[in-house]
Tab-separated table of C-alpha atoms in Angstrom:
chain	number	residue	atom	x	y	z
A	1	HIS	CA	-55.277	-16.784	18.943
A	2	PRO	CA	-55.513	-15.157	22.354
A	3	ASP	CA	-54.118	-18.076	24.077
A	4	VAL	CA	-51.386	-18.888	21.558
A	5	ASN	CA	-50.059	-15.270	21.460
A	6	SER	CA	-50.387	-14.648	25.295
A	7	SER	CA	-47.561	-18.758	25.368
A	8	THR	CA	-45.742	-17.229	22.852
A	9	ARG	CA	-44.955	-13.243	24.938
A	10	THR	CA	-44.145	-16.017	27.942
A	11	ASN	CA	-41.021	-18.233	26.323
A	12	VAL	CA	-39.600	-15.184	24.940
A	13	HIS	CA	-39.480	-13.793	28.013
A	14	ARG	CA	-38.708	-16.641	30.006
A	15	HIS	CA	-35.380	-16.748	27.405
A	16	GLN	CA	-34.809	-13.733	27.110
A	17	PHE	CA	-33.770	-12.922	24.026
A	18	SER	CA	-31.606	-9.414	22.462
A	19	SER	CA	-31.794	-7.767	18.764
A	20	ARG	CA	-28.319	-10.009	18.530
A	21	THR	CA	-30.039	-13.620	18.886
A	22	ALA	CA	-28.647	-15.209	15.739
A	23	GLY	CA	-31.664	-16.717	14.721
A	24	PRO	CA	-35.754	-16.867	15.925
A	25	PRO	CA	-36.087	-19.263	18.562
A	26	THR	CA	-36.306	-22.931	17.505
A	27	ASN	CA	-40.119	-22.574	20.430
A	28	ASN	CA	-41.314	-19.900	18.483
A	29	MET	CA	-40.615	-21.903	15.916
A	30	PHE	CA	-43.056	-24.183	16.747
A	31	TYR	CA	-45.794	-21.929	18.050
A	32	ARG	CA	-45.996	-20.310	15.022
A	33	THR	CA	-46.262	-23.392	12.855
A	34	VAL	CA	-49.148	-23.884	15.405
A	35	VAL	CA	-51.012	-21.581	14.229
A	36	ALA	CA	-50.945	-22.345	11.169
A	37	LEU	CA	-51.781	-25.334	10.708
A	38	LEU	CA	-54.321	-24.687	13.643
A	39	ALA	CA	-55.489	-21.759	10.930
A	40	ALA	CA	-55.499	-24.639	8.103
A	41	VAL	CA	-57.856	-26.294	9.438
A	42	VAL	CA	-59.704	-23.551	10.640
A	43	VAL	CA	-60.766	-22.523	7.503
A	44	VAL	CA	-60.896	-26.866	6.517
A	45	MET	CA	-63.775	-27.291	9.259
A	46	ALA	CA	-64.953	-23.775	7.386
A	47	GLU	CA	-65.930	-25.541	4.484
A	48	PRO	CA	-69.584	-25.731	3.259
A	49	THR	CA	-70.517	-29.542	2.561
A	50	PRO	CA	-71.597	-30.216	-0.571
A	51	LEU	CA	-74.918	-31.539	-1.672
A	52	VAL	CA	-76.206	-33.156	-4.513
A	53	MET	CA	-80.086	-32.311	-5.363
A	54	TRP	CA	-81.979	-35.113	-7.604
A	55	HIS	CA	-85.438	-33.414	-9.146
A	56	GLY	CA	-88.958	-35.321	-9.460
A	57	MET	CA	-90.132	-35.900	-12.806
A	58	GLY	CA	-90.967	-33.662	-15.213
A	59	ASP	CA	-88.385	-31.038	-13.983
A	60	THR	CA	-84.842	-31.494	-15.566
A	61	CYS	CA	-81.681	-30.871	-13.420
A	62	CYS	CA	-81.206	-27.024	-13.825
A	63	ASN	CA	-84.396	-24.821	-14.785
A	64	PRO	CA	-84.353	-22.238	-13.999
A	65	ILE	CA	-88.064	-21.722	-12.485
A	66	SER	CA	-88.354	-24.945	-10.512
A	67	LEU	CA	-85.025	-26.634	-9.475
A	68	GLY	CA	-82.257	-24.172	-10.954
A	69	ARG	CA	-83.056	-21.527	-8.446
A	70	ILE	CA	-83.387	-23.707	-5.426
A	71	GLN	CA	-80.051	-24.114	-5.505
A	72	LYS	CA	-79.536	-20.772	-5.727
A	73	LEU	CA	-81.094	-19.941	-3.038
A	74	VAL	CA	-79.397	-23.370	-1.429
A	75	GLU	CA	-76.226	-20.662	-2.878
A	76	LYS	CA	-77.135	-17.921	-0.929
A	77	THR	CA	-77.703	-19.102	2.397
A	78	ILE	CA	-75.301	-21.591	2.427
A	79	PRO	CA	-72.003	-19.061	0.527
A	80	ASP	CA	-69.225	-21.125	-0.214
A	81	ILE	CA	-71.841	-24.308	-0.419
A	82	TYR	CA	-70.521	-26.771	-3.679
A	83	VAL	CA	-73.551	-27.716	-5.236
A	84	TYR	CA	-74.215	-31.369	-7.594
A	85	SER	CA	-77.798	-30.789	-9.334
A	86	ILE	CA	-78.217	-34.857	-11.168
A	87	LYS	CA	-79.067	-34.914	-14.605
A	88	THR	CA	-79.466	-38.357	-16.257
A	89	GLY	CA	-79.534	-37.071	-20.071
A	90	THR	CA	-77.292	-35.243	-21.866
A	91	ASN	CA	-79.108	-31.830	-22.492
A	92	PRO	CA	-82.895	-30.563	-20.503
A	93	LEU	CA	-85.129	-32.417	-22.830
A	94	ALA	CA	-83.228	-35.776	-22.748
A	95	ASP	CA	-83.145	-35.333	-18.892
A	96	GLU	CA	-86.671	-34.764	-19.202
A	97	LEU	CA	-87.202	-37.123	-20.259
A	98	SER	CA	-85.321	-40.146	-18.126
A	99	GLY	CA	-87.309	-38.979	-15.716
A	100	PHE	CA	-90.937	-40.879	-17.294
A	101	PHE	CA	-88.970	-43.543	-19.178
A	102	GLY	CA	-85.908	-45.443	-19.146
A	103	ASN	CA	-84.917	-47.458	-16.573
A	104	SER	CA	-84.666	-46.772	-12.677
A	105	ASN	CA	-81.947	-49.651	-11.957
A	106	THR	CA	-79.123	-48.295	-14.810
A	107	GLN	CA	-79.481	-44.569	-14.365
A	108	LEU	CA	-78.475	-45.098	-10.336
A	109	ASP	CA	-75.336	-47.323	-11.930
A	110	ALA	CA	-74.166	-43.928	-13.683
A	111	VAL	CA	-74.913	-41.438	-11.320
A	112	CYS	CA	-73.386	-43.813	-8.228
A	113	ALA	CA	-70.273	-44.044	-11.145
A	114	GLU	CA	-70.366	-40.091	-11.469
A	115	LEU	CA	-70.718	-39.536	-7.914
A	116	ALA	CA	-67.758	-41.577	-7.717
A	117	ALA	CA	-65.792	-39.524	-9.648
A	118	ASP	CA	-66.299	-36.641	-8.646
A	119	PRO	CA	-63.037	-35.757	-6.391
A	120	LYS	CA	-65.607	-32.530	-4.440
A	121	LEU	CA	-67.422	-34.698	-3.547
A	122	ALA	CA	-64.728	-37.529	-2.099
A	123	ASN	CA	-65.510	-36.506	1.789
A	124	GLY	CA	-69.481	-36.894	1.923
A	125	PHE	CA	-72.220	-34.305	0.844
A	126	ASN	CA	-75.673	-33.770	1.812
A	127	ALA	CA	-78.070	-35.404	-0.198
A	128	MET	CA	-81.773	-33.650	-0.890
A	129	GLY	CA	-84.711	-35.129	-2.815
A	130	PHE	CA	-87.197	-34.154	-4.294
A	131	SER	CA	-90.640	-36.243	-5.594
A	132	GLN	CA	-89.265	-39.587	-6.870
A	133	GLY	CA	-85.609	-38.104	-6.989
A	134	GLY	CA	-86.035	-38.725	-2.584
A	135	GLN	CA	-86.428	-42.629	-3.449
A	136	PHE	CA	-83.919	-42.367	-6.304
A	137	LEU	CA	-80.929	-41.140	-3.840
A	138	ARG	CA	-82.086	-43.761	-1.086
A	139	ALA	CA	-81.291	-46.413	-2.919
A	140	TYR	CA	-78.394	-45.065	-4.338
A	141	VAL	CA	-77.795	-44.607	-0.313
A	142	GLU	CA	-78.587	-47.574	-0.047
A	143	ARG	CA	-76.606	-49.880	-2.518
A	144	CYS	CA	-73.711	-47.688	-3.580
A	145	ASN	CA	-72.258	-44.653	-0.992
A	146	LYS	CA	-68.673	-44.556	-1.314
A	147	PRO	CA	-68.701	-40.593	-1.242
A	148	ALA	CA	-71.215	-40.939	1.523
A	149	VAL	CA	-74.604	-39.831	3.180
A	150	LYS	CA	-74.431	-37.104	5.474
A	151	ASN	CA	-77.430	-35.419	5.600
A	152	LEU	CA	-80.547	-37.718	3.507
A	153	ILE	CA	-83.316	-34.905	2.992
A	154	SER	CA	-86.568	-36.309	1.089
A	155	PHE	CA	-89.464	-32.737	-0.199
A	156	GLY	CA	-92.691	-35.660	-1.093
A	157	GLY	CA	-90.281	-38.462	-2.322
A	158	GLN	CA	-93.078	-41.833	-2.828
A	159	HIS	CA	-90.739	-44.117	-0.546
A	160	MET	CA	-94.280	-47.079	-0.701
A	161	GLY	CA	-94.433	-45.351	-4.599
A	162	VAL	CA	-97.738	-44.667	-5.961
A	163	SER	CA	-100.541	-46.094	-6.383
A	164	ASP	CA	-102.241	-44.359	-8.622
A	165	ILE	CA	-101.244	-42.635	-12.154
A	166	PRO	CA	-99.577	-40.257	-10.476
A	167	HIS	CA	-100.905	-36.560	-12.738
A	168	CYS	CA	-98.035	-33.671	-13.856
A	169	PRO	CA	-96.845	-31.056	-12.196
A	170	ILE	CA	-98.151	-27.706	-14.583
A	171	THR	CA	-94.169	-27.686	-15.358
A	172	ALA	CA	-93.962	-30.574	-17.400
A	173	ASN	CA	-93.755	-31.470	-20.722
A	174	ALA	CA	-97.776	-32.606	-21.755
A	175	SER	CA	-96.800	-34.764	-24.450
A	176	LEU	CA	-94.850	-37.066	-21.299
A	177	CYS	CA	-97.473	-37.275	-19.545
A	178	ASP	CA	-99.838	-38.711	-20.911
A	179	ASP	CA	-97.605	-40.543	-22.749
A	180	MET	CA	-96.842	-42.223	-19.125
A	181	ALA	CA	-100.075	-41.503	-18.424
A	182	LYS	CA	-101.136	-44.507	-21.337
A	183	LEU	CA	-98.489	-47.728	-20.400
A	184	LEU	CA	-98.710	-47.454	-16.732
A	185	SER	CA	-102.512	-47.546	-17.188
A	186	ARG	CA	-101.423	-51.679	-19.494
A	187	GLY	CA	-100.452	-52.831	-16.006
A	188	ALA	CA	-97.146	-51.200	-14.550
A	189	TYR	CA	-95.736	-55.123	-14.097
A	190	LEU	CA	-96.207	-56.335	-17.371
A	191	PRO	CA	-92.648	-56.471	-19.216
A	192	GLY	CA	-92.781	-54.382	-21.884
A	193	VAL	CA	-93.898	-51.669	-19.215
A	194	ARG	CA	-92.177	-52.113	-15.934
A	195	ASP	CA	-88.916	-52.241	-17.987
A	196	VAL	CA	-89.197	-48.343	-19.633
A	197	SER	CA	-92.145	-46.604	-17.140
A	198	ILE	CA	-89.798	-45.150	-14.533
A	199	GLN	CA	-93.311	-44.352	-12.132
A	200	ALA	CA	-93.796	-48.549	-12.963
A	201	GLN	CA	-90.729	-49.226	-11.026
A	202	TYR	CA	-92.464	-47.615	-8.395
A	203	PHE	CA	-96.126	-48.397	-8.543
A	204	ARG	CA	-97.270	-50.966	-5.315
A	205	SER	CA	-100.666	-51.870	-5.611
A	206	PRO	CA	-102.171	-53.712	-2.210
A	207	VAL	CA	-104.355	-54.796	-4.953
A	208	GLN	CA	-101.774	-56.301	-6.775
A	209	TYR	CA	-99.017	-56.761	-3.841
A	210	SER	CA	-98.389	-60.293	-4.515
A	211	GLN	CA	-97.217	-59.497	-8.416
A	212	TYR	CA	-95.525	-55.874	-6.988
A	213	VAL	CA	-92.967	-58.511	-4.661
A	214	GLU	CA	-92.878	-60.528	-8.407
A	215	ASN	CA	-91.948	-58.596	-10.900
A	216	ASN	CA	-91.383	-54.973	-9.918
A	217	ILE	CA	-87.499	-54.547	-10.822
A	218	PHE	CA	-86.655	-51.051	-8.637
A	219	LEU	CA	-88.667	-50.085	-5.276
A	220	ALA	CA	-89.776	-53.606	-4.836
A	221	ASP	CA	-85.513	-54.873	-3.776
A	222	ILE	CA	-85.066	-51.374	-2.487
A	223	ASN	CA	-87.344	-51.553	0.458
A	224	ASN	CA	-86.295	-55.307	1.147
A	225	GLU	CA	-89.959	-56.449	-0.094
A	226	ARG	CA	-88.637	-59.829	-0.757
A	227	GLU	CA	-87.687	-63.385	0.733
A	228	GLN	CA	-84.655	-62.931	0.635
A	229	LYS	CA	-82.869	-59.102	2.235
A	230	ASN	CA	-79.871	-57.300	1.482
A	231	ALA	CA	-78.324	-56.863	4.499
A	232	THR	CA	-75.894	-54.131	2.614
A	233	TYR	CA	-78.912	-51.617	2.274
A	234	LYS	CA	-79.929	-51.800	5.786
A	235	GLN	CA	-76.108	-51.133	6.791
A	236	ASN	CA	-75.282	-48.389	4.547
A	237	LEU	CA	-79.007	-46.825	5.078
A	238	ILE	CA	-77.708	-46.480	9.385
A	239	SER	CA	-74.657	-45.082	8.341
A	240	LEU	CA	-77.682	-41.340	7.642
A	241	GLU	CA	-76.697	-38.375	10.449
A	242	ASN	CA	-80.728	-37.809	9.944
A	243	PHE	CA	-82.901	-38.832	7.524
A	244	VAL	CA	-85.306	-35.924	6.951
A	245	MET	CA	-89.446	-37.171	5.137
A	246	ILE	CA	-91.192	-34.537	4.013
A	247	GLN	CA	-95.509	-34.434	3.897
A	248	PHE	CA	-97.320	-32.836	1.995
A	249	ASP	CA	-100.641	-32.977	3.952
A	250	ASN	CA	-102.673	-32.055	0.585
A	251	ASP	CA	-100.299	-33.975	-1.756
A	252	THR	CA	-103.347	-34.569	-4.746
A	253	MET	CA	-99.974	-36.039	-6.755
A	254	VAL	CA	-98.777	-39.032	-4.143
A	255	GLU	CA	-101.566	-41.166	-3.557
A	256	PRO	CA	-101.023	-41.909	-0.959
A	257	ARG	CA	-99.884	-39.565	0.192
A	258	GLU	CA	-97.893	-40.755	3.715
A	259	SER	CA	-96.034	-42.477	1.752
A	260	GLU	CA	-94.229	-39.921	1.483
A	261	GLN	CA	-92.956	-40.908	5.046
A	262	PHE	CA	-93.315	-44.922	4.344
A	263	GLY	CA	-96.876	-44.612	5.306
A	264	ALA	CA	-98.734	-47.216	2.590
A	265	TYR	CA	-101.872	-48.703	1.734
A	266	LYS	CA	-102.892	-51.747	3.988
A	267	GLU	CA	-102.731	-54.571	1.393
A	268	GLY	CA	-105.843	-55.390	-0.495
A	269	GLY	CA	-108.002	-52.713	-1.356
A	270	PHE	CA	-107.523	-49.145	-1.010
A	271	ILE	CA	-109.055	-47.670	2.179
A	272	GLU	CA	-106.951	-47.986	5.397
A	273	VAL	CA	-103.115	-46.453	5.657
A	274	VAL	CA	-100.708	-48.225	7.386
A	275	PRO	CA	-98.253	-45.961	9.113
A	276	MET	CA	-94.545	-45.982	9.303
A	277	ARG	CA	-94.154	-47.934	12.058
A	278	GLN	CA	-96.875	-50.300	11.882
A	279	ALA	CA	-94.943	-51.704	8.898
A	280	ASN	CA	-93.669	-54.420	8.783
A	281	ILE	CA	-90.644	-52.480	7.019
A	282	TYR	CA	-90.124	-50.740	10.464
A	283	THR	CA	-91.227	-53.230	12.903
A	284	GLU	CA	-88.082	-56.318	11.004
A	285	ASP	CA	-86.547	-53.141	10.263
A	286	TRP	CA	-85.413	-54.261	7.016
A	287	ILE	CA	-83.867	-51.313	5.232
A	288	GLY	CA	-82.763	-50.077	9.111
A	289	LEU	CA	-85.268	-47.489	9.897
A	290	LYS	CA	-86.388	-48.858	13.129
A	291	GLU	CA	-83.219	-48.727	14.024
A	292	LEU	CA	-82.437	-44.503	12.526
A	293	ASP	CA	-85.648	-44.247	14.360
A	294	THR	CA	-84.364	-45.776	17.717
A	295	ALA	CA	-80.932	-43.555	16.984
A	296	GLY	CA	-83.254	-40.519	16.870
A	297	LYS	CA	-81.834	-40.091	13.100
A	298	ILE	CA	-85.491	-39.812	10.919
A	299	VAL	CA	-87.074	-36.464	11.753
A	300	GLU	CA	-90.921	-36.377	9.687
A	301	ARG	CA	-91.799	-33.359	9.041
A	302	HIS	CA	-94.950	-31.536	7.007
A	303	VAL	CA	-95.846	-28.934	4.855
A	304	ILE	CA	-99.633	-27.630	4.420
A	305	GLY	CA	-99.790	-27.254	0.684
A	306	ASP	CA	-100.220	-29.769	-2.714
A	307	HIS	CA	-97.248	-31.690	-4.019
A	308	LEU	CA	-93.580	-29.629	-3.407
A	309	GLN	CA	-95.415	-26.329	-2.531
A	310	PHE	CA	-93.442	-24.584	-0.011
A	311	THR	CA	-91.982	-20.924	0.201
A	312	ASP	CA	-88.598	-19.732	-0.199
A	313	LYS	CA	-88.808	-19.174	4.138
A	314	TYR	CA	-88.849	-23.274	4.282
A	315	LEU	CA	-86.308	-24.409	2.076
A	316	GLU	CA	-83.621	-22.341	3.750
A	317	GLU	CA	-84.623	-22.900	7.420
A	318	ILE	CA	-84.193	-26.588	6.237
A	319	ALA	CA	-81.268	-25.944	4.659
A	320	LYS	CA	-80.053	-23.786	7.735
A	321	GLU	CA	-80.273	-26.694	9.938
A	322	PHE	CA	-79.518	-30.106	7.797
A	323	LEU	CA	-76.779	-28.591	5.391
A	324	THR	CA	-74.206	-26.620	7.383
A	325	ASN	CA	-71.473	-28.520	9.252
């Protein structure tokens, strides 16, 4: 560092050290120590903040044509970044299966324990969720957040749920998709469905809203839609540096697509969509959205395209904006 070196030269000149000096001057040793410490600090600061990703329905943690490819793009954009891609099964088939069938709460508990046990994440991380992975990572922030999330980026997450059975991506297992649709069509709030169908656990019907609030086992809770509010959810969410919500404006999978930015059908029908800032979850600040927004920490982005249809360039731009230190 120029300033440190010039100070060292000045110090040496001032004390007129000769070749006969028995050892290095004390002040010179001090400055060398400072330089070494500063260099160590720079190295630490230069390390990118780790990234945790959670895949969507019909996908897996490491599918080479989807999330695996996205991980490589992020690693190329941000060299030396540590990326942890969440898997909720012991193998690819089990990971995909768990995106359709299981209990979101149980899966989340396991993920919280896994992330807390990873020493590379101990100082916090950024989080990027794709489709239903978006609301699952928000649930992580609200319920766990140890280690803490810095920036939460949601690509097409259904934060106000879905009001119709979602169709599956073409890369998904067709048989699993059919089984999911058949099960969900029986009734999302029935005990035999709600406890085993992941999609039922964020199914939010505007014409059965009271049943949803009473019987839904996941989304109604993390949205604090019940009379008894969990203050920890709000406290944790407002700790984010940024909450980035990316909506796909031609989305044919998520109904309504505005759910990707906390919009939802008005109770009683499927016509009028209530935007986030007019909804009770915002106006009464049930989970901290209003406080985040007031602080300038809510970032809303739009992509012209169907569900999760974005370019490599767009992903790189998001990564450079929110994933670099």
